[in-house]
CSV table of C-alpha atoms and ligand atoms in Angstrom, one decimal:
chain,number,residue,atom,x,y,z
A,1,UNK,CA,70.9,-4.2,-8.5
A,2,UNK,CA,73.9,-4.7,-10.7
A,3,UNK,CA,77.1,-6.2,-9.4
A,4,UNK,CA,80.5,-5.3,-10.6
A,5,UNK,CA,82.8,-8.2,-10.7
A,6,UNK,CA,86.5,-7.4,-10.1
A,7,UNK,CA,88.8,-9.4,-12.3
A,8,UNK,CA,92.5,-9.7,-12.0
A,9,UNK,CA,94.9,-10.7,-14.7
A,10,UNK,CA,97.4,-13.1,-13.4
A,11,UNK,CA,101.1,-12.5,-14.4
A,12,UNK,CA,101.3,-15.9,-16.0
A,13,UNK,CA,98.8,-14.7,-18.6
A,14,UNK,CA,95.8,-16.6,-17.3
A,15,UNK,CA,92.7,-14.6,-16.3
A,16,UNK,CA,91.3,-15.5,-12.9
A,17,UNK,CA,88.5,-14.2,-10.8
A,18,UNK,CA,90.0,-12.5,-7.8
A,19,UNK,CA,88.3,-13.9,-4.8
A,20,UNK,CA,84.8,-12.5,-4.5
A,21,UNK,CA,85.5,-8.8,-4.3
A,22,UNK,CA,82.0,-7.7,-5.3
A,23,UNK,CA,80.8,-4.1,-4.9
A,24,UNK,CA,77.0,-3.8,-4.6
A,25,UNK,CA,74.8,-0.9,-5.5
A,26,UNK,CA,72.2,-0.6,-2.7
A,27,UNK,CA,69.1,1.6,-2.4
A,28,UNK,CA,67.7,2.6,1.0
A,29,UNK,CA,64.3,4.3,1.2
A,30,UNK,CA,63.9,6.7,4.0
A,31,UNK,CA,61.5,9.5,5.1
A,32,UNK,CA,63.0,12.5,6.8
A,33,UNK,CA,62.4,15.3,9.2
A,34,UNK,CA,64.9,17.9,10.3
A,35,UNK,CA,68.5,16.7,9.7
A,36,UNK,CA,67.7,13.0,9.3
A,37,UNK,CA,68.7,12.8,5.7
A,38,UNK,CA,71.8,14.9,6.0
A,39,UNK,CA,73.2,12.7,8.7
A,40,UNK,CA,72.2,9.5,7.0
A,41,UNK,CA,74.1,10.6,3.9
A,42,UNK,CA,77.2,11.3,5.8
A,43,UNK,CA,77.0,7.9,7.5
A,44,UNK,CA,76.5,6.2,4.1
A,45,UNK,CA,79.6,8.0,2.8
A,46,UNK,CA,81.6,6.3,5.6
A,47,UNK,CA,80.0,2.9,4.7
A,48,UNK,CA,80.9,3.4,1.1
A,49,UNK,CA,84.5,4.2,1.9
A,50,UNK,CA,84.8,1.2,4.2
A,51,UNK,CA,83.1,-1.4,2.0
A,52,UNK,CA,83.4,-0.2,-1.6
A,53,UNK,CA,79.6,-0.6,-2.0
A,54,UNK,CA,77.5,2.4,-3.1
A,55,UNK,CA,74.3,3.4,-1.5
A,56,UNK,CA,71.6,5.7,-2.9
A,57,UNK,CA,68.9,7.3,-0.8
A,58,UNK,CA,65.4,7.1,-2.2
A,59,UNK,CA,63.7,10.0,-0.4
A,60,UNK,CA,60.1,9.9,0.7
A,61,UNK,CA,57.6,12.5,1.8
A,62,UNK,CA,57.6,13.6,5.5
A,63,UNK,CA,54.3,11.9,6.3
A,64,UNK,CA,54.5,8.3,7.5
A,65,UNK,CA,51.1,7.7,6.1
A,66,UNK,CA,52.2,8.8,2.6
A,67,UNK,CA,55.3,6.6,2.9
A,68,UNK,CA,53.3,3.6,3.9
A,69,UNK,CA,51.1,3.9,0.8
A,70,UNK,CA,54.2,4.0,-1.5
A,71,UNK,CA,56.0,1.1,0.4
A,72,UNK,CA,52.9,-1.1,0.0
A,73,UNK,CA,53.0,-0.6,-3.8
A,74,UNK,CA,56.7,-1.6,-4.1
A,75,UNK,CA,56.3,-4.5,-1.8
A,76,UNK,CA,53.1,-5.8,-3.5
A,77,UNK,CA,55.0,-5.6,-6.8
A,78,UNK,CA,57.9,-7.5,-5.2
A,79,UNK,CA,60.2,-4.8,-6.4
A,80,UNK,CA,64.0,-5.5,-6.2
A,81,UNK,CA,64.7,-1.8,-6.5
A,82,UNK,CA,64.8,-1.2,-2.8
A,83,UNK,CA,67.1,-3.2,-0.6
A,84,UNK,CA,66.7,-1.5,2.8
A,85,UNK,CA,63.5,0.2,4.1
A,86,UNK,CA,63.3,2.5,7.0
A,87,UNK,CA,60.1,1.3,8.7
A,88,UNK,CA,57.8,3.0,11.2
A,89,UNK,CA,57.6,1.2,14.6
A,90,UNK,CA,54.0,0.3,13.9
A,91,UNK,CA,54.3,-1.5,10.6
A,92,UNK,CA,56.0,-4.8,11.4
A,93,UNK,CA,52.8,-6.9,11.8
A,94,UNK,CA,51.3,-5.5,8.6
A,95,UNK,CA,54.2,-6.0,6.2
A,96,UNK,CA,56.4,-8.7,7.8
A,97,UNK,CA,56.0,-11.2,4.9
A,98,UNK,CA,58.0,-8.9,2.6
A,99,UNK,CA,61.1,-8.8,4.8
A,100,UNK,CA,63.8,-11.3,5.7
A,101,UNK,CA,64.2,-12.5,9.3
A,102,UNK,CA,67.1,-10.5,10.7
A,103,UNK,CA,67.4,-12.5,13.9
A,104,UNK,CA,70.1,-15.0,12.7
A,105,UNK,CA,72.1,-12.1,11.4
A,106,UNK,CA,72.3,-10.1,14.6
A,107,UNK,CA,72.5,-12.8,17.3
A,108,UNK,CA,75.9,-11.4,18.4
A,109,UNK,CA,74.5,-7.9,19.1
A,110,UNK,CA,70.8,-8.3,19.9
A,111,UNK,CA,71.3,-8.2,23.7
A,112,UNK,CA,72.8,-4.7,23.4
A,113,UNK,CA,69.5,-3.3,22.3
A,114,UNK,CA,66.7,-1.8,24.3
A,115,UNK,CA,64.6,-5.0,24.6
A,116,UNK,CA,61.2,-3.2,24.2
A,117,UNK,CA,62.5,-1.9,20.8
A,118,UNK,CA,63.4,-5.4,19.7
A,119,UNK,CA,60.1,-6.8,20.9
A,120,UNK,CA,58.2,-4.1,18.9
A,121,UNK,CA,59.8,-5.5,15.7
A,122,UNK,CA,59.2,-9.2,16.5
A,123,UNK,CA,56.3,-11.0,14.7
A,124,UNK,CA,56.3,-14.4,16.2
A,125,UNK,CA,59.9,-15.5,16.1
A,126,UNK,CA,60.9,-13.2,13.3
A,127,UNK,CA,62.8,-10.0,13.7
A,128,UNK,CA,61.4,-7.8,10.9
A,129,UNK,CA,63.6,-4.8,11.4
A,130,UNK,CA,66.6,-3.8,13.5
A,131,UNK,CA,65.7,-0.8,15.6
A,132,UNK,CA,67.4,2.4,14.5
A,133,UNK,CA,66.0,5.1,16.8
A,134,UNK,CA,63.1,5.5,19.2
A,135,UNK,CA,60.8,8.4,19.9
A,136,UNK,CA,58.7,9.7,22.8
A,137,UNK,CA,57.4,13.2,22.5
A,138,UNK,CA,57.7,16.2,24.9
A,139,UNK,CA,55.8,19.3,25.7
A,140,UNK,CA,58.2,22.0,24.5
A,141,UNK,CA,57.7,25.3,26.3
A,142,UNK,CA,59.2,28.7,26.0
A,143,UNK,CA,60.9,29.1,29.3
A,144,UNK,CA,61.6,32.8,28.7
A,145,UNK,CA,57.9,33.6,28.2
A,146,UNK,CA,56.7,31.5,31.2
A,147,UNK,CA,59.1,33.4,33.3
A,148,UNK,CA,58.3,36.8,31.9
A,149,UNK,CA,54.5,36.2,32.5
A,150,UNK,CA,55.0,34.5,35.9
A,151,UNK,CA,53.6,31.1,34.9
A,152,UNK,CA,54.6,27.5,35.7
A,153,UNK,CA,55.1,24.7,33.3
A,154,UNK,CA,51.5,23.3,33.1
A,155,UNK,CA,50.8,19.9,34.6
A,156,UNK,CA,47.4,19.4,33.1
A,157,UNK,CA,45.9,20.0,29.6
A,158,UNK,CA,43.5,22.5,31.2
A,159,UNK,CA,46.3,24.5,32.7
A,160,UNK,CA,48.2,24.3,29.4
A,161,UNK,CA,45.2,25.8,27.7
A,162,UNK,CA,44.9,28.6,30.2
A,163,UNK,CA,48.6,29.5,30.3
A,164,UNK,CA,48.8,29.3,26.5
A,165,UNK,CA,45.9,31.7,26.1
A,166,UNK,CA,47.1,34.2,28.8
A,167,UNK,CA,50.6,34.4,27.4
A,168,UNK,CA,49.5,34.5,23.7
A,169,UNK,CA,47.1,37.4,24.5
A,170,UNK,CA,49.6,39.3,26.5
A,171,UNK,CA,52.3,38.9,23.8
A,172,UNK,CA,49.9,40.0,21.1
A,173,UNK,CA,48.9,43.0,23.1
A,174,UNK,CA,52.6,44.0,23.2
A,175,UNK,CA,52.6,43.9,19.4
A,176,UNK,CA,53.8,40.2,18.9
A,177,UNK,CA,50.9,39.6,16.6
A,178,UNK,CA,52.0,36.2,15.2
A,179,UNK,CA,52.1,34.6,18.6
A,180,UNK,CA,50.1,31.4,19.2
A,181,UNK,CA,49.6,29.3,22.3
A,182,UNK,CA,50.0,25.7,21.2
A,183,UNK,CA,51.0,23.9,18.0
A,184,UNK,CA,50.9,20.1,17.4
A,185,UNK,CA,50.2,17.6,14.6
A,186,UNK,CA,46.6,18.0,13.7
A,187,UNK,CA,46.5,16.9,10.0
A,188,UNK,CA,44.5,13.9,9.1
A,189,UNK,CA,47.3,11.3,9.2
A,190,UNK,CA,49.2,9.0,11.6
A,191,UNK,CA,50.6,11.9,13.5
A,192,UNK,CA,47.2,12.9,14.7
A,193,UNK,CA,46.6,9.3,15.9
A,194,UNK,CA,49.7,9.7,18.1
A,195,UNK,CA,48.6,13.1,19.5
A,196,UNK,CA,45.0,12.0,20.1
A,197,UNK,CA,45.9,8.7,21.8
A,198,UNK,CA,48.0,10.8,24.2
A,199,UNK,CA,45.1,13.2,25.0
A,200,UNK,CA,42.6,10.3,25.5
A,201,UNK,CA,44.9,8.0,27.6
A,202,UNK,CA,46.0,10.9,29.8
A,203,UNK,CA,42.3,11.7,30.5
A,204,UNK,CA,41.8,8.0,31.6
A,205,UNK,CA,39.9,7.3,28.3
A,206,UNK,CA,41.8,4.1,27.5
A,207,UNK,CA,43.3,2.9,24.3
A,208,UNK,CA,42.1,3.1,20.7
A,209,UNK,CA,41.9,-0.7,20.9
A,210,UNK,CA,42.8,-2.3,24.2
A,211,UNK,CA,45.6,-4.9,24.3
A,212,UNK,CA,43.2,-7.8,24.3
A,213,UNK,CA,41.4,-6.5,21.2
A,214,UNK,CA,38.4,-5.0,23.1
A,215,UNK,CA,37.0,-1.7,21.7
A,216,UNK,CA,36.1,0.7,24.5
A,217,UNK,CA,37.0,4.0,22.8
A,218,UNK,CA,33.4,5.3,22.9
A,219,UNK,CA,33.5,6.7,26.5
A,220,UNK,CA,33.0,10.0,28.2
A,221,UNK,CA,36.6,10.5,29.1
A,222,UNK,CA,37.7,10.1,25.5
A,223,UNK,CA,35.0,12.6,24.4
A,224,UNK,CA,36.1,15.1,27.1
A,225,UNK,CA,39.7,14.9,25.8
A,226,UNK,CA,38.8,15.4,22.2
A,227,UNK,CA,36.4,18.2,23.0
A,228,UNK,CA,39.1,20.1,24.8
A,229,UNK,CA,41.5,19.6,21.9
A,230,UNK,CA,38.8,20.8,19.5
A,231,UNK,CA,38.5,24.0,21.5
A,232,UNK,CA,42.1,24.8,20.8
A,233,UNK,CA,41.6,25.2,17.0
A,234,UNK,CA,41.2,28.8,16.0
A,235,UNK,CA,41.8,29.8,19.7
A,236,UNK,CA,45.2,28.9,21.1
A,237,UNK,CA,46.2,27.1,17.9
A,238,UNK,CA,45.9,28.5,14.3
A,239,UNK,CA,43.1,27.0,12.1
A,240,UNK,CA,45.9,25.7,9.9
A,241,UNK,CA,46.9,23.3,12.7
A,242,UNK,CA,44.3,20.9,11.1
A,243,UNK,CA,46.9,20.5,8.3
A,244,UNK,CA,50.0,20.5,10.4
A,245,UNK,CA,52.5,17.7,10.5
A,246,UNK,CA,55.8,17.6,12.5
A,247,UNK,CA,57.7,20.1,10.5
A,248,UNK,CA,54.8,22.6,10.3
A,249,UNK,CA,54.6,22.7,14.1
A,250,UNK,CA,58.3,23.0,14.5
A,251,UNK,CA,58.4,25.8,12.0
A,252,UNK,CA,56.0,27.9,14.1
A,253,UNK,CA,57.6,27.1,17.4
A,254,UNK,CA,61.2,27.4,16.3
A,255,UNK,CA,60.6,30.8,14.7
A,256,UNK,CA,59.4,32.0,18.1
A,257,UNK,CA,55.7,32.1,17.4
A,258,UNK,CA,54.2,29.6,19.9
A,259,UNK,CA,54.3,29.3,23.6
A,260,UNK,CA,54.0,25.5,23.6
A,261,UNK,CA,54.5,22.6,21.1
A,262,UNK,CA,54.0,18.9,21.2
A,263,UNK,CA,56.7,17.3,19.1
A,264,UNK,CA,59.2,14.4,18.9
A,265,UNK,CA,62.7,14.4,20.1
A,266,UNK,CA,64.4,15.6,16.9
A,267,UNK,CA,63.0,19.2,17.4
A,268,UNK,CA,65.2,19.6,20.5
A,269,UNK,CA,68.6,19.7,18.7
A,270,UNK,CA,67.2,21.9,16.0
A,271,UNK,CA,65.7,24.3,18.5
A,272,UNK,CA,69.1,24.7,20.1
A,273,UNK,CA,70.9,25.0,16.8
A,274,UNK,CA,73.1,28.1,16.3
A,275,UNK,CA,70.7,29.5,13.7
A,276,UNK,CA,67.6,29.0,15.9
A,277,UNK,CA,65.8,32.1,17.2
A,278,UNK,CA,64.7,30.2,20.3
A,279,UNK,CA,68.1,28.8,21.2
A,280,UNK,CA,68.4,28.6,25.0
A,281,UNK,CA,64.9,29.9,25.4
A,282,UNK,CA,62.9,26.7,25.7
A,283,UNK,CA,62.6,23.7,27.9
A,284,UNK,CA,61.0,20.3,27.7
A,285,UNK,CA,58.6,18.6,30.0
A,286,UNK,CA,56.5,15.5,30.0
A,287,UNK,CA,53.1,16.0,28.3
A,288,UNK,CA,50.2,17.3,30.5
A,289,UNK,CA,47.6,15.0,32.0
A,290,UNK,CA,43.8,15.1,32.0
A,291,UNK,CA,43.6,16.2,35.6
A,292,UNK,CA,45.1,15.9,39.0
A,293,UNK,CA,46.2,12.4,39.9
A,294,UNK,CA,46.2,11.3,36.3
A,295,UNK,CA,49.3,10.0,34.4
A,296,UNK,CA,50.6,11.5,31.2
A,297,UNK,CA,50.9,9.4,28.1
A,298,UNK,CA,53.6,9.6,25.4
A,299,UNK,CA,53.2,7.6,22.2
A,300,UNK,CA,56.0,5.3,21.3
A,301,UNK,CA,57.6,6.3,18.0
A,302,UNK,CA,60.7,5.2,16.2
A,303,UNK,CA,62.1,4.0,12.9
A,304,UNK,CA,63.8,0.7,12.2
A,305,UNK,CA,65.7,-0.9,9.3
A,306,UNK,CA,64.4,-3.9,7.4
A,307,UNK,CA,65.9,-5.8,4.5
A,308,UNK,CA,63.5,-6.6,1.6
A,309,UNK,CA,63.0,-10.2,0.7
A,310,UNK,CA,63.1,-9.1,-2.9
A,311,UNK,CA,66.5,-7.5,-2.6
A,312,UNK,CA,69.2,-9.0,-4.8
A,313,UNK,CA,71.9,-7.8,-2.4
A,314,UNK,CA,70.7,-9.2,0.9
A,315,UNK,CA,74.1,-9.9,2.4
A,316,UNK,CA,75.3,-6.3,1.8
A,317,UNK,CA,72.0,-4.9,2.9
A,318,UNK,CA,72.3,-6.7,6.2
A,319,UNK,CA,75.9,-5.3,6.5
A,320,UNK,CA,74.4,-1.8,5.9
A,321,UNK,CA,71.7,-2.2,8.5
A,322,UNK,CA,74.3,-3.3,11.1
A,323,UNK,CA,76.6,-0.5,10.2
A,324,UNK,CA,73.9,2.2,10.5
A,325,UNK,CA,72.9,0.9,13.9
A,326,UNK,CA,76.4,0.5,15.3
A,327,UNK,CA,77.5,2.3,18.4
A,328,UNK,CA,79.4,5.1,16.7
A,329,UNK,CA,76.5,6.0,14.3
A,330,UNK,CA,73.9,5.8,17.0
A,331,UNK,CA,75.9,8.0,19.2
A,332,UNK,CA,76.4,10.5,16.4
A,333,UNK,CA,72.7,10.6,15.7
A,334,UNK,CA,71.9,11.0,19.4
A,335,UNK,CA,74.2,14.0,19.7
A,336,UNK,CA,73.5,15.7,16.3
A,337,UNK,CA,69.8,15.0,15.9
A,338,UNK,CA,68.7,14.2,19.5
A,339,UNK,CA,67.2,10.9,18.3
A,340,UNK,CA,66.9,8.4,21.2
A,341,UNK,CA,69.1,5.5,20.5
A,342,UNK,CA,68.2,1.8,20.5
A,343,UNK,CA,71.5,0.6,22.0
A,344,UNK,CA,71.2,0.8,25.8
A,345,UNK,CA,74.8,1.8,26.4
A,346,UNK,CA,74.5,5.0,24.3
A,347,UNK,CA,72.2,6.4,26.9
A,348,UNK,CA,75.0,6.1,29.4
A,349,UNK,CA,77.8,7.5,27.3
A,350,UNK,CA,79.2,10.5,29.1
A,351,UNK,CA,79.8,12.4,25.9
A,352,UNK,CA,76.2,12.0,24.9
A,353,UNK,CA,75.1,13.3,28.3
A,354,UNK,CA,77.5,16.3,28.0
A,355,UNK,CA,76.5,17.2,24.4
A,356,UNK,CA,72.8,16.2,24.3
A,357,UNK,CA,71.4,16.2,27.8
A,358,UNK,CA,67.9,15.5,26.4
A,359,UNK,CA,68.9,11.9,25.6
A,360,UNK,CA,69.5,10.6,29.2
A,361,UNK,CA,66.8,12.9,30.5
A,362,UNK,CA,64.2,11.3,28.3
A,363,UNK,CA,65.3,7.6,28.8
A,364,UNK,CA,62.5,6.9,31.4
A,365,UNK,CA,59.9,8.6,29.1
A,366,UNK,CA,61.0,6.4,26.2
A,367,UNK,CA,61.0,3.3,28.4
A,368,UNK,CA,57.4,4.1,29.5
A,369,UNK,CA,56.0,5.2,26.2
A,370,UNK,CA,52.6,4.0,25.0
A,371,UNK,CA,52.6,1.8,21.9
A,372,UNK,CA,49.8,2.2,19.4
A,373,UNK,CA,47.6,-0.9,19.0
A,374,UNK,CA,49.4,-2.3,16.0
A,375,UNK,CA,50.1,-5.7,17.6
A,376,UNK,CA,46.5,-6.0,18.8
A,377,UNK,CA,44.9,-5.1,15.5
A,378,UNK,CA,47.4,-7.1,13.4
A,379,UNK,CA,47.0,-6.4,9.6
A,380,UNK,CA,44.2,-4.0,10.2
A,381,UNK,CA,46.2,-1.3,12.1
A,382,UNK,CA,46.4,1.1,9.3
A,383,UNK,CA,42.6,1.1,8.8
A,384,UNK,CA,42.0,1.3,12.5
A,385,UNK,CA,44.3,4.3,12.8
A,386,UNK,CA,42.7,6.0,9.8
A,387,UNK,CA,39.2,5.6,11.2
A,388,UNK,CA,40.5,7.0,14.5
A,389,UNK,CA,42.3,10.1,13.1
A,390,UNK,CA,39.2,10.7,10.9
A,391,UNK,CA,36.9,10.8,13.9
A,392,UNK,CA,39.2,13.1,15.8
A,393,UNK,CA,39.9,15.4,12.7
A,394,UNK,CA,36.2,15.6,12.0
A,395,UNK,CA,35.4,16.7,15.5
A,396,UNK,CA,38.2,19.3,15.4
A,397,UNK,CA,36.9,20.6,12.1
A,398,UNK,CA,33.4,21.0,13.5
A,399,UNK,CA,32.0,18.0,11.6
A,400,UNK,CA,29.9,16.4,14.4
A,401,UNK,CA,30.5,16.3,18.1
A,402,UNK,CA,33.1,14.1,19.8
A,403,UNK,CA,30.2,11.9,21.2
A,404,UNK,CA,28.7,11.4,17.7
A,405,UNK,CA,32.1,10.7,16.1
A,406,UNK,CA,33.2,8.3,18.8
A,407,UNK,CA,29.9,6.3,18.5
A,408,UNK,CA,30.5,6.1,14.7
A,409,UNK,CA,34.2,5.1,15.3
A,410,UNK,CA,33.1,2.3,17.6
A,411,UNK,CA,30.8,0.9,15.0
A,412,UNK,CA,33.4,1.0,12.3
A,413,UNK,CA,36.1,-0.6,14.5
A,414,UNK,CA,33.7,-3.4,15.4
A,415,UNK,CA,33.2,-4.0,11.7
A,416,UNK,CA,36.9,-4.0,11.0
A,417,UNK,CA,37.5,-6.3,13.9
A,418,UNK,CA,35.1,-8.9,12.6
A,419,UNK,CA,37.0,-12.1,12.8
A,420,UNK,CA,40.3,-10.4,12.2
A,421,UNK,CA,41.6,-9.9,15.7
B,501,GLC,C1,57.2,10.0,14.2
B,501,GLC,C2,57.3,8.6,14.9
B,501,GLC,C3,56.4,7.6,14.2
B,501,GLC,C4,55.0,8.1,14.0
B,501,GLC,C5,55.1,9.5,13.2
B,501,GLC,C6,53.7,10.1,13.1
B,501,GLC,O1,57.9,9.9,13.0
B,501,GLC,O2,58.6,8.2,15.1
B,501,GLC,O3,56.4,6.4,14.9
B,501,GLC,O4,54.2,7.2,13.3
B,501,GLC,O5,55.9,10.4,13.9
B,501,GLC,O6,53.7,11.3,12.4
């Protein structure tokens, strides 16, 4: 990026360089759902006013999988065009070589962060990105419809299936023809990996890849979970759910056309927005389990800010990362966009609790969230995840049974594993 040097002309007639007042032009690349981009812009405006630097947002498509493909191109080309990248929680081990170590630049504030969030961005001794916000999904339910039809918030996926169907059918019979039972992220991308690891773990089917690198995904519990999910398509969920990402699911639920939804935290503030048809008519609960006595599973999400090694404005980029993650900006994001913060103290802020009750309510769920196996699979995570979502998506599209697809997945993961992890 170009730098503008500020010169002063001294009264004596000599021209001197006035200190080092340098204004940088920074670029931040950032994907967005809901109001992410709007709030980022308003925070960048404050940064510009305080520092004299300018910051341009380079927008990305909604899908994290599409973003990753583009990021890899820029990074492989060692492009200096992007200074700050907003990085998905799962990427650090795969792309760390392209980012500077932020640790020496945040030593004074690092202890204020949720330690699990910091750990998720450490590769060896290097802090690849400074955590911006976390994510742990919820089961969103229409409290008005559960009450009207005399149903409880479901504790198991089987109950969720039955309640969704009963209410959907009753509502349709009353003329509400667009009503569905459950919407989620079923497209063939990273979002489906998040959903499906929740189904499987909550059925006792284990992890996609276990923490020690073992592959045990080809098991009857995992098959049971995926078979139940496949039964939703075209029944309680529209066929189109096989192409749904976060915003598609939110669109259906927020317009009042689904009883249940699985989504991330950002959907809460939007659902309660003044223009939302479901304002005050929905609640959130932990995700269902695979049966009595089982534990629910919530995938750990989140987005974090890294400074490119190829940036020509690293110092100013670090200043920007620190600014966007400071208390005031995290608090504003928590209140306005219901994004779980990464600074521990924001969860305890009384104004946050008063204006966005979801944040303190969800703290234990965020703390207990289930990471994806990106640390265990190292540089192979993206391929592992892609094999996994393909196996699930194929089953849900009627291409092979869960048992067949899991057997094939196991073989493919074994091949990927080779000597790599
Ligand atoms: C959310 C999560 C992110 C995840 C993505 C999947 O953006 O924060 O971690 O990979 O959803 O769609």
